[in-house]
Structures are given as C-alpha cells and as structure tokens.
Tab-separated table of C-alpha atoms in Angstrom:
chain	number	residue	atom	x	y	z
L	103	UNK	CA	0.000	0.000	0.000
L	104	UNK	CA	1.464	3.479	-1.288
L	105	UNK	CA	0.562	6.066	1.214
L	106	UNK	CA	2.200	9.341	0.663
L	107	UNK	CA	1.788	13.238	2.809
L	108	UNK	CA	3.163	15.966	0.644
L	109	UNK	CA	3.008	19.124	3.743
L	110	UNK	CA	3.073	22.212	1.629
L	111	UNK	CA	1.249	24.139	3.896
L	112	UNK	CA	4.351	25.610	6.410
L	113	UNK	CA	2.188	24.129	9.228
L	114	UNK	CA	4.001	21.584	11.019
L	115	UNK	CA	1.877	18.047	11.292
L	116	UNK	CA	2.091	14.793	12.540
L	117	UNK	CA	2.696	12.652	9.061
L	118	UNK	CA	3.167	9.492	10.240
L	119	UNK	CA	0.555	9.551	12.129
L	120	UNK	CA	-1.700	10.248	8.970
L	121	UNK	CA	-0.096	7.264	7.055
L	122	UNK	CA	-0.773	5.083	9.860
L	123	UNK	CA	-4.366	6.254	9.576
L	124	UNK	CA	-4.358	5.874	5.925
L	125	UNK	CA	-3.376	2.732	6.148
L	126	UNK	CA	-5.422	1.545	8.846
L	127	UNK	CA	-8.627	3.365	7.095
L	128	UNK	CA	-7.291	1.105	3.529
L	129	UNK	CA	-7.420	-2.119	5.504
L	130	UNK	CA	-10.628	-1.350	7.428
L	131	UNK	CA	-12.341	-0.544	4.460
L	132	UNK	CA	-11.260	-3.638	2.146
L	133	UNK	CA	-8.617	-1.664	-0.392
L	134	UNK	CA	-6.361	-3.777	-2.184
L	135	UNK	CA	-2.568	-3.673	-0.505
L	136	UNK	CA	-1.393	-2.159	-3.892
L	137	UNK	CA	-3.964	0.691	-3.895
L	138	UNK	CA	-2.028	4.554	-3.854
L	139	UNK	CA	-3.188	7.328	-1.512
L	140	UNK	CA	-2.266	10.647	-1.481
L	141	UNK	CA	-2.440	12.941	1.561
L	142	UNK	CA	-1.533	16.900	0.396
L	143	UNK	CA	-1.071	19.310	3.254
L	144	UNK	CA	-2.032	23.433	1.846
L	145	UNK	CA	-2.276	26.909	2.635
L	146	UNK	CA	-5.458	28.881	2.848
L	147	UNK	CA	-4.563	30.717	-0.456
L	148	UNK	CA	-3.936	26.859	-2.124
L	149	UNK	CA	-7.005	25.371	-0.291
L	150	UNK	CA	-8.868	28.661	-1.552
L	151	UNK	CA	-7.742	28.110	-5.570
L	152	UNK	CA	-8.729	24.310	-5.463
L	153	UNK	CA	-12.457	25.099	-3.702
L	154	UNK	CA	-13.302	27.696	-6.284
L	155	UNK	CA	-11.864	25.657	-9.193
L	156	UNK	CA	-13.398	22.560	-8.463
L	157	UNK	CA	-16.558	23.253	-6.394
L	158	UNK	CA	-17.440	26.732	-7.499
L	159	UNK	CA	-17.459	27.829	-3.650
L	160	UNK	CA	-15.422	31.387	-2.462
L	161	UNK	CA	-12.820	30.730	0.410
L	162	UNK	CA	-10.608	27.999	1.827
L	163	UNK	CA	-12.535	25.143	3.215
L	164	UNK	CA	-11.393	22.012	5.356
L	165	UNK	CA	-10.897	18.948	2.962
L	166	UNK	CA	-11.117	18.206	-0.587
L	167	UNK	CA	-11.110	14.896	-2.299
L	168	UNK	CA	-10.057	13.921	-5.780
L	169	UNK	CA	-10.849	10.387	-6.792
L	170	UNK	CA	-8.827	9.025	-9.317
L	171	UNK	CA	-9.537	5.466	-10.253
L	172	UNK	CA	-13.523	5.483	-8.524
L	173	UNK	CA	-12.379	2.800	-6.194
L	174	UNK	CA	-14.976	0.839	-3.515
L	175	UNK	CA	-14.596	-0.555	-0.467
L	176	UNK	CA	-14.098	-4.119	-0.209
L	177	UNK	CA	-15.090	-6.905	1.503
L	178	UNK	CA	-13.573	-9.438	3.779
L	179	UNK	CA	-13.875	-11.981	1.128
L	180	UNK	CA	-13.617	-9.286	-2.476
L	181	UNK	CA	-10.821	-6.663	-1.879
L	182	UNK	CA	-10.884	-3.832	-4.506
L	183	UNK	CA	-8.686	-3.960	-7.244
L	184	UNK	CA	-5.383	-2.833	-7.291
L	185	UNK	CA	-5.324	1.019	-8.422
L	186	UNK	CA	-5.009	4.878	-7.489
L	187	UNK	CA	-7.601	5.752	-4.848
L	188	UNK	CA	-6.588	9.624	-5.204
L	189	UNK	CA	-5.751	12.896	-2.986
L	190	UNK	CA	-7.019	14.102	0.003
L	191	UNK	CA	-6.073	17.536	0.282
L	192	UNK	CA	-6.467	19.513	3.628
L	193	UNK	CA	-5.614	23.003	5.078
L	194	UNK	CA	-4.204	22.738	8.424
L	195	UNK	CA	-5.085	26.051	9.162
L	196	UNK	CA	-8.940	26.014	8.894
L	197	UNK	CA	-8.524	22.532	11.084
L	198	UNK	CA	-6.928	24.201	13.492
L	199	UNK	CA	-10.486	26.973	13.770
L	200	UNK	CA	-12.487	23.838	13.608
L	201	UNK	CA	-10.340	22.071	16.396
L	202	UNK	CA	-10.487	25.214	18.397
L	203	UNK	CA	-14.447	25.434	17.896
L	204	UNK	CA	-14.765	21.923	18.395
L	205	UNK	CA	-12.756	21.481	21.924
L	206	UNK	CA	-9.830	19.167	20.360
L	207	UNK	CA	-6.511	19.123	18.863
L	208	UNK	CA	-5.646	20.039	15.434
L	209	UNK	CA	-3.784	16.743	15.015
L	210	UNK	CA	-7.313	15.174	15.913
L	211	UNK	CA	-8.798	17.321	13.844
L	212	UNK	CA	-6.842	16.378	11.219
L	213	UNK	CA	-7.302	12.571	11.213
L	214	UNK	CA	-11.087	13.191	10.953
L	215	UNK	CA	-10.561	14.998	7.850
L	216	UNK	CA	-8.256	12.437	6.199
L	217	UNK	CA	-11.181	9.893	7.045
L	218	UNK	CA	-13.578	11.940	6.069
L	219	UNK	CA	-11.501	12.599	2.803
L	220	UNK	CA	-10.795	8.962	2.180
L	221	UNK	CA	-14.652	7.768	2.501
L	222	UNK	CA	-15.407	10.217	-0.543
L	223	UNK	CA	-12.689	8.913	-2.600
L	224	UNK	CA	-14.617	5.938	-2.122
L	225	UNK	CA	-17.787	6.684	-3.272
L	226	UNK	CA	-18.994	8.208	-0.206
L	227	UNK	CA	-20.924	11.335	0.470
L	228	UNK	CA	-23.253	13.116	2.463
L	229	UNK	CA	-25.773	14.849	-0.036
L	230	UNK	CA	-28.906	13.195	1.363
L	231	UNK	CA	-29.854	12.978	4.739
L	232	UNK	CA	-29.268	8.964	4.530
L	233	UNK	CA	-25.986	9.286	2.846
L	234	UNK	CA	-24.869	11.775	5.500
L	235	UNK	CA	-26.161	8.982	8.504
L	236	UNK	CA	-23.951	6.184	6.915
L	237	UNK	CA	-21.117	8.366	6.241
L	238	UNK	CA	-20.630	10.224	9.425
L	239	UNK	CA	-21.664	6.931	11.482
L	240	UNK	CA	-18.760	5.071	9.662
L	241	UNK	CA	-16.766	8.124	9.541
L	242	UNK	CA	-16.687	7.916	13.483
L	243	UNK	CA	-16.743	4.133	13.773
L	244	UNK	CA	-13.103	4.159	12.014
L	245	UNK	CA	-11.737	7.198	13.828
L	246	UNK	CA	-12.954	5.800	17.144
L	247	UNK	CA	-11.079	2.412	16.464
L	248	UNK	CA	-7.933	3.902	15.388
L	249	UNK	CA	-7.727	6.237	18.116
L	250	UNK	CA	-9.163	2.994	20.810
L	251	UNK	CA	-11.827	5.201	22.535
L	252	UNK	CA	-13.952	7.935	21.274
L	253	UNK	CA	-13.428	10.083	18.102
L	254	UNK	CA	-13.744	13.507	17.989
L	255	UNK	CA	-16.592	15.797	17.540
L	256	UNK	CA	-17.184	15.825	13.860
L	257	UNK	CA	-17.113	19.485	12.032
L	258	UNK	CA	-16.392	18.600	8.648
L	259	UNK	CA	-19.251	20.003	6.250
C-alpha cells in the first residue's frame, strides 16, 4: 500500500501519524494492498484556488477529495482492485479553527478529515440525509477504532 503526505502548507503536522491512519482506514475498508493514496497538506490561499476551481465555492474550506480510479470498499472476502484511490487535500489552518471550535486538537482534527476525505474517494458522500447517517456513522466508527476510545466531535461540512 502506497501512502504518501506531501506538507506544503508551512504548518508543522504529525505525518506518520496520517499514514498510519491511511493505512489503517485502507485495511478497514477492504482496499487492495497495492492501492495509492495521497495525503496533500495546503495553505489557505492553495485550499482557496482548489475550492473555487473545483466546487465553485469562495474561500478555503477544510478537505477536498479527488478520486482518481472510482475505487470501492471491499469486503472481507472481495478486496478492490489494485489502483489509485486519489488525494485528500487539507488546510491545516482552517482545522486548526475547527479544532479550536470543536474542543480538540488540530492533530485530531486532522485525522477526521483524512477519514472523512478517504470515505469520498470511495464513493462516499453526504448529499442526502441517509448518505450523511452512513457516512458520518462510519466516519466515526473508524476514527474511534484507530484512536481505541472515542473520536472527535465531527465538524467537517
């Protein structure tokens, strides 16, 4: 499993400890062992560029995901197929006015947007009310396992 962080943003972050994640996430979730991730770290003004470009929307926002090869999870028995998953791109430094808001660490904040990120590069999303239920209740299933206790209050929109 190819996991790489690319941190362009000049905030200092924890990378290991979202490869771990990445790869715990890829495992939980049934992704083929070969599958690549990528995890990019940006400024505001980068985060701001992509949002607009790609979703139309003024200002920086939290996460954005790009999926590549429209990957699924798995199963225990039918792993995906080998392939790019995509990039998970995140601004450290609107988690860090989420984390603040929130009551938790950036870092935390962090790993729930890298989940978050990675359950819409697989198909994911939280349009409907009943999308948004199985998203965010999976979304804090994994978080809560990798972290062994309780995952943090979810702000991701």
């Amino acid at each position: 499993m190819s996991i790489e962080v690319n941190n362009e943003s000049g905030v200092p972050a924890d990378e290991e400890n979202l490869i771990r994640l990445g790869r715990f996430l890829l495992d939980g979730l049934f992704v083929h062992p070969e599958a690549e991730l990528s995890i990019i770290l940006v400024d505001t003004t980068a985060m701001e560029k992509l949002h607009i470009e790609w979703m139309d929307e003024p200002g920086p926002t939290d996460v954005l995901s790009f999926p590549m090869d429209e990957l699924r999870p798995g199963t225990a028995g039918r792993l995906t197929p080998a392939g790019v998953l995509g990039d998970v791109v995140l601004c450290p430094e609107v988690a860090q006015a989420q984390a603040e808001k929130a009551g938790h660490s950036t870092q935390e904040e962090l790993l729930l947007l890298t989940t978050h990120g990675v359950l819409h590069l697989l198909g994911y999303d939280h349009v409907e009310p009943d999308e948004e239920a199985e998203m965010f209740a999976l979304q804090r299933s994994l978080l809560a396992d990798y972290l062994g206790g309780k995952a943090p209050e979810e702000t991701v929109s």
